[in-house]
Amino acid sequence: MLVKWIRCSVVDRHGFERGQRKWAGLVGEPGFRGQSGGWSRTRPEVAHVFAFWENRVFYDSFMARGHDRLAAGQSGMFRDMQVTLFERRFDVKTGFEPHFAEADVARVAHSRVHEDRAEHFVLMQQQVWNPAMAGSPGMLRGVFGEAPGNEFLALSLWKSSAERGKYRAAGAERLAARAQTETDVIELTGDVVELEPSWTV
């Protein structure tokens, strides 16, 4: 599965949201699995969108045919768009599906990792971070993906921000020390996204 992560700074919030609802036109596209997104909790003008495709072939086909028609509805309403495609490596918890109905927030963690530490970083995601997240009562499901250049994405869906806050308070520093995150990672950025139900396709 291909995970597409889009983030941008929105200059016309109302117009952007209206355009976002038009992405309902993705329904029925071959290989399309789901899409949702919302607003950054820390930077209210920043929007995040997460889209899921069966594979790169279906995604490339859509980009060549239908993308520009749907995207036209948001022209001029944002700036500084960044788009990254990740191949799913494994699930966080089990059986990830891009379903958003029960989730209020998404947590996204984006890491750029030293080349010689990438294998260790992935192993620690499996052995340290995944079990900790999977054991948190409010965590619904998640996915871990990789992009070229030793970039990684951990996307997790949570019932509520309060539940995610409990996980955060439960010892992220201790987990980071155990996973040797500082040694592995060149840059780590993240955000908590308040999901907008009307953006879900």
PDB file of C-alpha atoms in Angstrom, residues 2-201:
ATOM      1  CA  LEU A   2       1.096   3.531  -0.825  1.00  0.00           C
ATOM      2  CA  VAL A   3       0.618   6.291   1.759  1.00  0.00           C
ATOM      3  CA  LYS A   4       0.563   9.877   0.478  1.00  0.00           C
ATOM      4  CA  TRP A   5       1.130  12.621   3.049  1.00  0.00           C
ATOM      5  CA  ILE A   6       0.315  16.186   2.041  1.00  0.00           C
ATOM      6  CA  ARG A   7       0.809  19.244   4.245  1.00  0.00           C
ATOM      7  CA  CYS A   8       0.380  22.902   3.390  1.00  0.00           C
ATOM      8  CA  SER A   9      -0.297  26.340   4.855  1.00  0.00           C
ATOM      9  CA  VAL A  10      -3.842  27.436   4.067  1.00  0.00           C
ATOM     10  CA  VAL A  11      -4.568  31.072   3.152  1.00  0.00           C
ATOM     11  CA  ASP A  12      -8.337  30.685   2.553  1.00  0.00           C
ATOM     12  CA  ARG A  13      -9.682  28.241   5.123  1.00  0.00           C
ATOM     13  CA  HIS A  14     -13.314  28.284   4.014  1.00  0.00           C
ATOM     14  CA  GLY A  15     -12.426  27.870   0.337  1.00  0.00           C
ATOM     15  CA  PHE A  16      -9.889  25.140   1.101  1.00  0.00           C
ATOM     16  CA  GLU A  17     -12.444  23.147   3.108  1.00  0.00           C
ATOM     17  CA  ARG A  18     -15.024  23.510   0.351  1.00  0.00           C
ATOM     18  CA  GLY A  19     -12.455  22.230  -2.157  1.00  0.00           C
ATOM     19  CA  GLN A  20     -11.440  19.406   0.172  1.00  0.00           C
ATOM     20  CA  ARG A  21     -14.970  18.018   0.138  1.00  0.00           C
ATOM     21  CA  LYS A  22     -14.776  17.720  -3.659  1.00  0.00           C
ATOM     22  CA  TRP A  23     -12.181  14.976  -3.254  1.00  0.00           C
ATOM     23  CA  ALA A  24     -15.196  12.712  -2.686  1.00  0.00           C
ATOM     24  CA  GLY A  25     -14.773  12.309  -6.454  1.00  0.00           C
ATOM     25  CA  LEU A  26     -11.998   9.804  -5.641  1.00  0.00           C
ATOM     26  CA  VAL A  27     -14.621   7.155  -4.856  1.00  0.00           C
ATOM     27  CA  GLY A  28     -14.507   4.481  -7.528  1.00  0.00           C
ATOM     28  CA  GLU A  29     -10.978   5.310  -8.707  1.00  0.00           C
ATOM     29  CA  PRO A  30      -9.142   2.016  -9.360  1.00  0.00           C
ATOM     30  CA  GLY A  31      -6.768   1.255  -6.489  1.00  0.00           C
ATOM     31  CA  PHE A  32      -7.989   4.064  -4.218  1.00  0.00           C
ATOM     32  CA  ARG A  33      -8.277   2.890  -0.586  1.00  0.00           C
ATOM     33  CA  GLY A  34      -9.244   6.002   1.391  1.00  0.00           C
ATOM     34  CA  GLN A  35      -8.381   9.581   2.326  1.00  0.00           C
ATOM     35  CA  SER A  36      -8.787  11.882   5.307  1.00  0.00           C
ATOM     36  CA  GLY A  37      -7.087  14.760   7.063  1.00  0.00           C
ATOM     37  CA  GLY A  38      -7.575  17.830   9.164  1.00  0.00           C
ATOM     38  CA  TRP A  39      -5.938  20.757  10.908  1.00  0.00           C
ATOM     39  CA  SER A  40      -2.726  20.869  12.902  1.00  0.00           C
ATOM     40  CA  ARG A  41      -3.325  21.325  16.602  1.00  0.00           C
ATOM     41  CA  THR A  42      -0.177  23.430  17.064  1.00  0.00           C
ATOM     42  CA  ARG A  43      -0.365  25.500  13.849  1.00  0.00           C
ATOM     43  CA  PRO A  44      -4.037  26.117  13.008  1.00  0.00           C
ATOM     44  CA  GLU A  45      -3.296  27.306   9.454  1.00  0.00           C
ATOM     45  CA  VAL A  46      -1.560  24.023   8.528  1.00  0.00           C
ATOM     46  CA  ALA A  47      -3.631  21.283   6.883  1.00  0.00           C
ATOM     47  CA  HIS A  48      -2.620  17.620   6.628  1.00  0.00           C
ATOM     48  CA  VAL A  49      -4.140  15.123   4.191  1.00  0.00           C
ATOM     49  CA  PHE A  50      -3.442  11.380   4.141  1.00  0.00           C
ATOM     50  CA  ALA A  51      -4.351   9.328   1.059  1.00  0.00           C
ATOM     51  CA  PHE A  52      -4.006   5.578   0.589  1.00  0.00           C
ATOM     52  CA  TRP A  53      -3.583   3.685  -2.681  1.00  0.00           C
ATOM     53  CA  GLU A  54      -3.253   0.000  -3.491  1.00  0.00           C
ATOM     54  CA  ASN A  55       0.078   0.559  -5.250  1.00  0.00           C
ATOM     55  CA  ARG A  56       2.129   3.007  -7.275  1.00  0.00           C
ATOM     56  CA  VAL A  57       0.684   1.915 -10.632  1.00  0.00           C
ATOM     57  CA  PHE A  58      -2.891   2.857  -9.654  1.00  0.00           C
ATOM     58  CA  TYR A  59      -1.675   6.093  -8.066  1.00  0.00           C
ATOM     59  CA  ASP A  60       0.344   7.158 -11.118  1.00  0.00           C
ATOM     60  CA  SER A  61      -2.610   6.388 -13.365  1.00  0.00           C
ATOM     61  CA  PHE A  62      -4.886   8.641 -11.305  1.00  0.00           C
ATOM     62  CA  MET A  63      -2.287  11.435 -11.225  1.00  0.00           C
ATOM     63  CA  ALA A  64      -2.074  11.332 -15.020  1.00  0.00           C
ATOM     64  CA  ARG A  65      -5.861  11.349 -15.519  1.00  0.00           C
ATOM     65  CA  GLY A  66      -8.114  12.702 -12.766  1.00  0.00           C
ATOM     66  CA  HIS A  67      -5.959  14.536 -10.251  1.00  0.00           C
ATOM     67  CA  ASP A  68      -5.802  17.993 -11.807  1.00  0.00           C
ATOM     68  CA  ARG A  69      -9.578  18.220 -12.253  1.00  0.00           C
ATOM     69  CA  LEU A  70     -10.172  17.560  -8.523  1.00  0.00           C
ATOM     70  CA  ALA A  71      -7.248  19.731  -7.408  1.00  0.00           C
ATOM     71  CA  ALA A  72      -8.526  22.743  -9.365  1.00  0.00           C
ATOM     72  CA  GLY A  73     -11.101  23.390  -6.629  1.00  0.00           C
ATOM     73  CA  GLN A  74      -8.346  24.425  -4.213  1.00  0.00           C
ATOM     74  CA  SER A  75      -6.179  26.474  -6.544  1.00  0.00           C
ATOM     75  CA  GLY A  76      -4.736  29.559  -4.818  1.00  0.00           C
ATOM     76  CA  MET A  77      -6.010  28.591  -1.374  1.00  0.00           C
ATOM     77  CA  PHE A  78      -2.738  27.296   0.095  1.00  0.00           C
ATOM     78  CA  ARG A  79       1.045  27.700  -0.103  1.00  0.00           C
ATOM     79  CA  ASP A  80       4.172  25.732   0.799  1.00  0.00           C
ATOM     80  CA  MET A  81       2.697  22.366  -0.145  1.00  0.00           C
ATOM     81  CA  GLN A  82       4.856  19.343   0.631  1.00  0.00           C
ATOM     82  CA  VAL A  83       3.957  15.898  -0.694  1.00  0.00           C
ATOM     83  CA  THR A  84       5.724  12.657   0.231  1.00  0.00           C
ATOM     84  CA  LEU A  85       4.884   9.102  -0.837  1.00  0.00           C
ATOM     85  CA  PHE A  86       5.650   6.221   1.509  1.00  0.00           C
ATOM     86  CA  GLU A  87       5.499   2.483   0.891  1.00  0.00           C
ATOM     87  CA  ARG A  88       3.893   0.659   3.809  1.00  0.00           C
ATOM     88  CA  ARG A  89       6.465  -1.464   5.644  1.00  0.00           C
ATOM     89  CA  PHE A  90       4.184  -2.785   8.384  1.00  0.00           C
ATOM     90  CA  ASP A  91       1.209  -1.953  10.561  1.00  0.00           C
ATOM     91  CA  VAL A  92       1.242  -0.413  14.017  1.00  0.00           C
ATOM     92  CA  LYS A  93      -1.041  -2.699  15.998  1.00  0.00           C
ATOM     93  CA  THR A  94      -2.687  -5.062  13.483  1.00  0.00           C
ATOM     94  CA  GLY A  95      -4.594  -4.973  10.247  1.00  0.00           C
ATOM     95  CA  PHE A  96      -4.344  -1.324   9.280  1.00  0.00           C
ATOM     96  CA  GLU A  97      -7.187  -0.109   7.090  1.00  0.00           C
ATOM     97  CA  PRO A  98      -7.681   3.567   6.175  1.00  0.00           C
ATOM     98  CA  HIS A  99     -10.928   3.899   8.147  1.00  0.00           C
ATOM     99  CA  PHE A 100     -11.366   7.099  10.154  1.00  0.00           C
ATOM    100  CA  ALA A 101     -14.907   6.960  11.582  1.00  0.00           C
ATOM    101  CA  GLU A 102     -13.912   6.321  15.227  1.00  0.00           C
ATOM    102  CA  ALA A 103     -10.775   8.482  15.198  1.00  0.00           C
ATOM    103  CA  ASP A 104     -10.737  12.083  16.437  1.00  0.00           C
ATOM    104  CA  VAL A 105      -7.023  12.705  16.013  1.00  0.00           C
ATOM    105  CA  ALA A 106      -4.084  11.418  14.001  1.00  0.00           C
ATOM    106  CA  ARG A 107      -0.489  11.563  15.146  1.00  0.00           C
ATOM    107  CA  VAL A 108       2.147  11.834  12.448  1.00  0.00           C
ATOM    108  CA  ALA A 109       5.865  11.353  13.126  1.00  0.00           C
ATOM    109  CA  HIS A 110       8.287  11.971  10.248  1.00  0.00           C
ATOM    110  CA  SER A 111      11.914  10.898  10.583  1.00  0.00           C
ATOM    111  CA  ARG A 112      14.979  11.337   8.415  1.00  0.00           C
ATOM    112  CA  VAL A 113      17.448   8.667   9.470  1.00  0.00           C
ATOM    113  CA  HIS A 114      21.191   8.121   9.047  1.00  0.00           C
ATOM    114  CA  GLU A 115      21.702   5.607   6.240  1.00  0.00           C
ATOM    115  CA  ASP A 116      23.805   3.263   8.345  1.00  0.00           C
ATOM    116  CA  ARG A 117      21.169   3.352  11.134  1.00  0.00           C
ATOM    117  CA  ALA A 118      18.046   2.815   9.021  1.00  0.00           C
ATOM    118  CA  GLU A 119      17.841  -0.918   9.669  1.00  0.00           C
ATOM    119  CA  HIS A 120      18.193  -0.359  13.424  1.00  0.00           C
ATOM    120  CA  PHE A 121      15.570   2.396  13.335  1.00  0.00           C
ATOM    121  CA  VAL A 122      13.033   0.084  11.649  1.00  0.00           C
ATOM    122  CA  LEU A 123      13.795  -2.701  14.125  1.00  0.00           C
ATOM    123  CA  MET A 124      13.244  -0.351  17.077  1.00  0.00           C
ATOM    124  CA  GLN A 125       9.946   0.770  15.558  1.00  0.00           C
ATOM    125  CA  GLN A 126       8.858  -2.869  15.572  1.00  0.00           C
ATOM    126  CA  GLN A 127      10.280  -3.862  18.963  1.00  0.00           C
ATOM    127  CA  VAL A 128       9.898  -0.696  21.084  1.00  0.00           C
ATOM    128  CA  TRP A 129       7.493   1.871  19.653  1.00  0.00           C
ATOM    129  CA  ASN A 130       4.851  -0.391  18.134  1.00  0.00           C
ATOM    130  CA  PRO A 131       4.194  -2.438  21.291  1.00  0.00           C
ATOM    131  CA  ALA A 132       4.022   0.755  23.382  1.00  0.00           C
ATOM    132  CA  MET A 133       1.494   2.355  21.043  1.00  0.00           C
ATOM    133  CA  ALA A 134      -0.485  -0.844  20.525  1.00  0.00           C
ATOM    134  CA  GLY A 135      -0.804  -1.190  24.303  1.00  0.00           C
ATOM    135  CA  SER A 136      -2.356   2.274  24.686  1.00  0.00           C
ATOM    136  CA  PRO A 137      -6.133   1.984  25.165  1.00  0.00           C
ATOM    137  CA  GLY A 138      -7.060   4.908  22.914  1.00  0.00           C
ATOM    138  CA  MET A 139      -4.856   3.949  19.979  1.00  0.00           C
ATOM    139  CA  LEU A 140      -6.947   2.459  17.164  1.00  0.00           C
ATOM    140  CA  ARG A 141      -4.491   1.552  14.401  1.00  0.00           C
ATOM    141  CA  GLY A 142      -1.481   2.836  12.542  1.00  0.00           C
ATOM    142  CA  VAL A 143       0.898   2.338   9.664  1.00  0.00           C
ATOM    143  CA  PHE A 144       4.667   2.674   9.267  1.00  0.00           C
ATOM    144  CA  GLY A 145       6.028   3.582   5.850  1.00  0.00           C
ATOM    145  CA  GLU A 146       9.318   4.313   4.111  1.00  0.00           C
ATOM    146  CA  ALA A 147      10.228   6.793   1.371  1.00  0.00           C
ATOM    147  CA  PRO A 148      13.470   6.935  -0.656  1.00  0.00           C
ATOM    148  CA  GLY A 149      16.366   8.614   1.132  1.00  0.00           C
ATOM    149  CA  ASN A 150      15.806   6.927   4.513  1.00  0.00           C
ATOM    150  CA  GLU A 151      12.642   8.848   5.335  1.00  0.00           C
ATOM    151  CA  PHE A 152      10.031   7.191   7.513  1.00  0.00           C
ATOM    152  CA  LEU A 153       6.451   7.956   8.516  1.00  0.00           C
ATOM    153  CA  ALA A 154       4.603   6.628  11.545  1.00  0.00           C
ATOM    154  CA  LEU A 155       0.922   7.508  11.294  1.00  0.00           C
ATOM    155  CA  SER A 156      -1.373   6.516  14.151  1.00  0.00           C
ATOM    156  CA  LEU A 157      -5.101   7.067  14.676  1.00  0.00           C
ATOM    157  CA  TRP A 158      -6.494   7.772  18.157  1.00  0.00           C
ATOM    158  CA  LYS A 159      -9.976   7.871  19.670  1.00  0.00           C
ATOM    159  CA  SER A 160      -9.270  11.225  21.275  1.00  0.00           C
ATOM    160  CA  SER A 161      -6.482  13.681  21.999  1.00  0.00           C
ATOM    161  CA  ALA A 162      -6.859  12.914  25.707  1.00  0.00           C
ATOM    162  CA  GLU A 163      -6.056   9.248  25.073  1.00  0.00           C
ATOM    163  CA  ARG A 164      -3.048  10.157  22.948  1.00  0.00           C
ATOM    164  CA  GLY A 165      -1.907  12.516  25.715  1.00  0.00           C
ATOM    165  CA  LYS A 166      -1.866   9.624  28.180  1.00  0.00           C
ATOM    166  CA  TYR A 167       0.413   7.645  25.878  1.00  0.00           C
ATOM    167  CA  ARG A 168       2.716  10.632  25.513  1.00  0.00           C
ATOM    168  CA  ALA A 169       2.873  11.069  29.266  1.00  0.00           C
ATOM    169  CA  ALA A 170       3.523   7.376  29.746  1.00  0.00           C
ATOM    170  CA  GLY A 171       7.209   7.632  28.984  1.00  0.00           C
ATOM    171  CA  ALA A 172       8.111   8.727  25.470  1.00  0.00           C
ATOM    172  CA  GLU A 173      11.542   9.850  26.718  1.00  0.00           C
ATOM    173  CA  ARG A 174      12.184   6.457  28.274  1.00  0.00           C
ATOM    174  CA  LEU A 175      11.140   4.722  25.042  1.00  0.00           C
ATOM    175  CA  ALA A 176      13.328   7.035  22.951  1.00  0.00           C
ATOM    176  CA  ALA A 177      16.344   6.234  25.119  1.00  0.00           C
ATOM    177  CA  ARG A 178      15.678   2.503  24.828  1.00  0.00           C
ATOM    178  CA  ALA A 179      15.299   2.761  21.041  1.00  0.00           C
ATOM    179  CA  GLN A 180      18.472   4.936  20.702  1.00  0.00           C
ATOM    180  CA  THR A 181      16.381   7.362  18.661  1.00  0.00           C
ATOM    181  CA  GLU A 182      18.896  10.210  18.972  1.00  0.00           C
ATOM    182  CA  THR A 183      21.622   8.043  17.446  1.00  0.00           C
ATOM    183  CA  ASP A 184      19.437   6.918  14.536  1.00  0.00           C
ATOM    184  CA  VAL A 185      17.658  10.119  13.583  1.00  0.00           C
ATOM    185  CA  ILE A 186      18.932  13.185  11.714  1.00  0.00           C
ATOM    186  CA  GLU A 187      15.625  15.023  11.993  1.00  0.00           C
ATOM    187  CA  LEU A 188      12.323  14.175  13.659  1.00  0.00           C
ATOM    188  CA  THR A 189       9.193  16.254  13.162  1.00  0.00           C
ATOM    189  CA  GLY A 190       5.645  15.524  14.117  1.00  0.00           C
ATOM    190  CA  ASP A 191       2.169  16.868  14.516  1.00  0.00           C
ATOM    191  CA  VAL A 192      -1.186  16.067  16.032  1.00  0.00           C
ATOM    192  CA  VAL A 193      -3.995  16.457  13.504  1.00  0.00           C
ATOM    193  CA  GLU A 194      -7.619  17.143  14.439  1.00  0.00           C
ATOM    194  CA  LEU A 195      -9.419  15.044  11.857  1.00  0.00           C
ATOM    195  CA  GLU A 196     -12.253  16.669   9.878  1.00  0.00           C
ATOM    196  CA  PRO A 197     -14.992  14.099   9.147  1.00  0.00           C
ATOM    197  CA  SER A 198     -16.086  16.002   6.023  1.00  0.00           C
ATOM    198  CA  TRP A 199     -12.635  15.389   4.480  1.00  0.00           C
ATOM    199  CA  THR A 200     -12.915  11.619   4.769  1.00  0.00           C
ATOM    200  CA  VAL A 201     -13.413   9.771   1.500  1.00  0.00           C
TER     201      VAL A 201
END
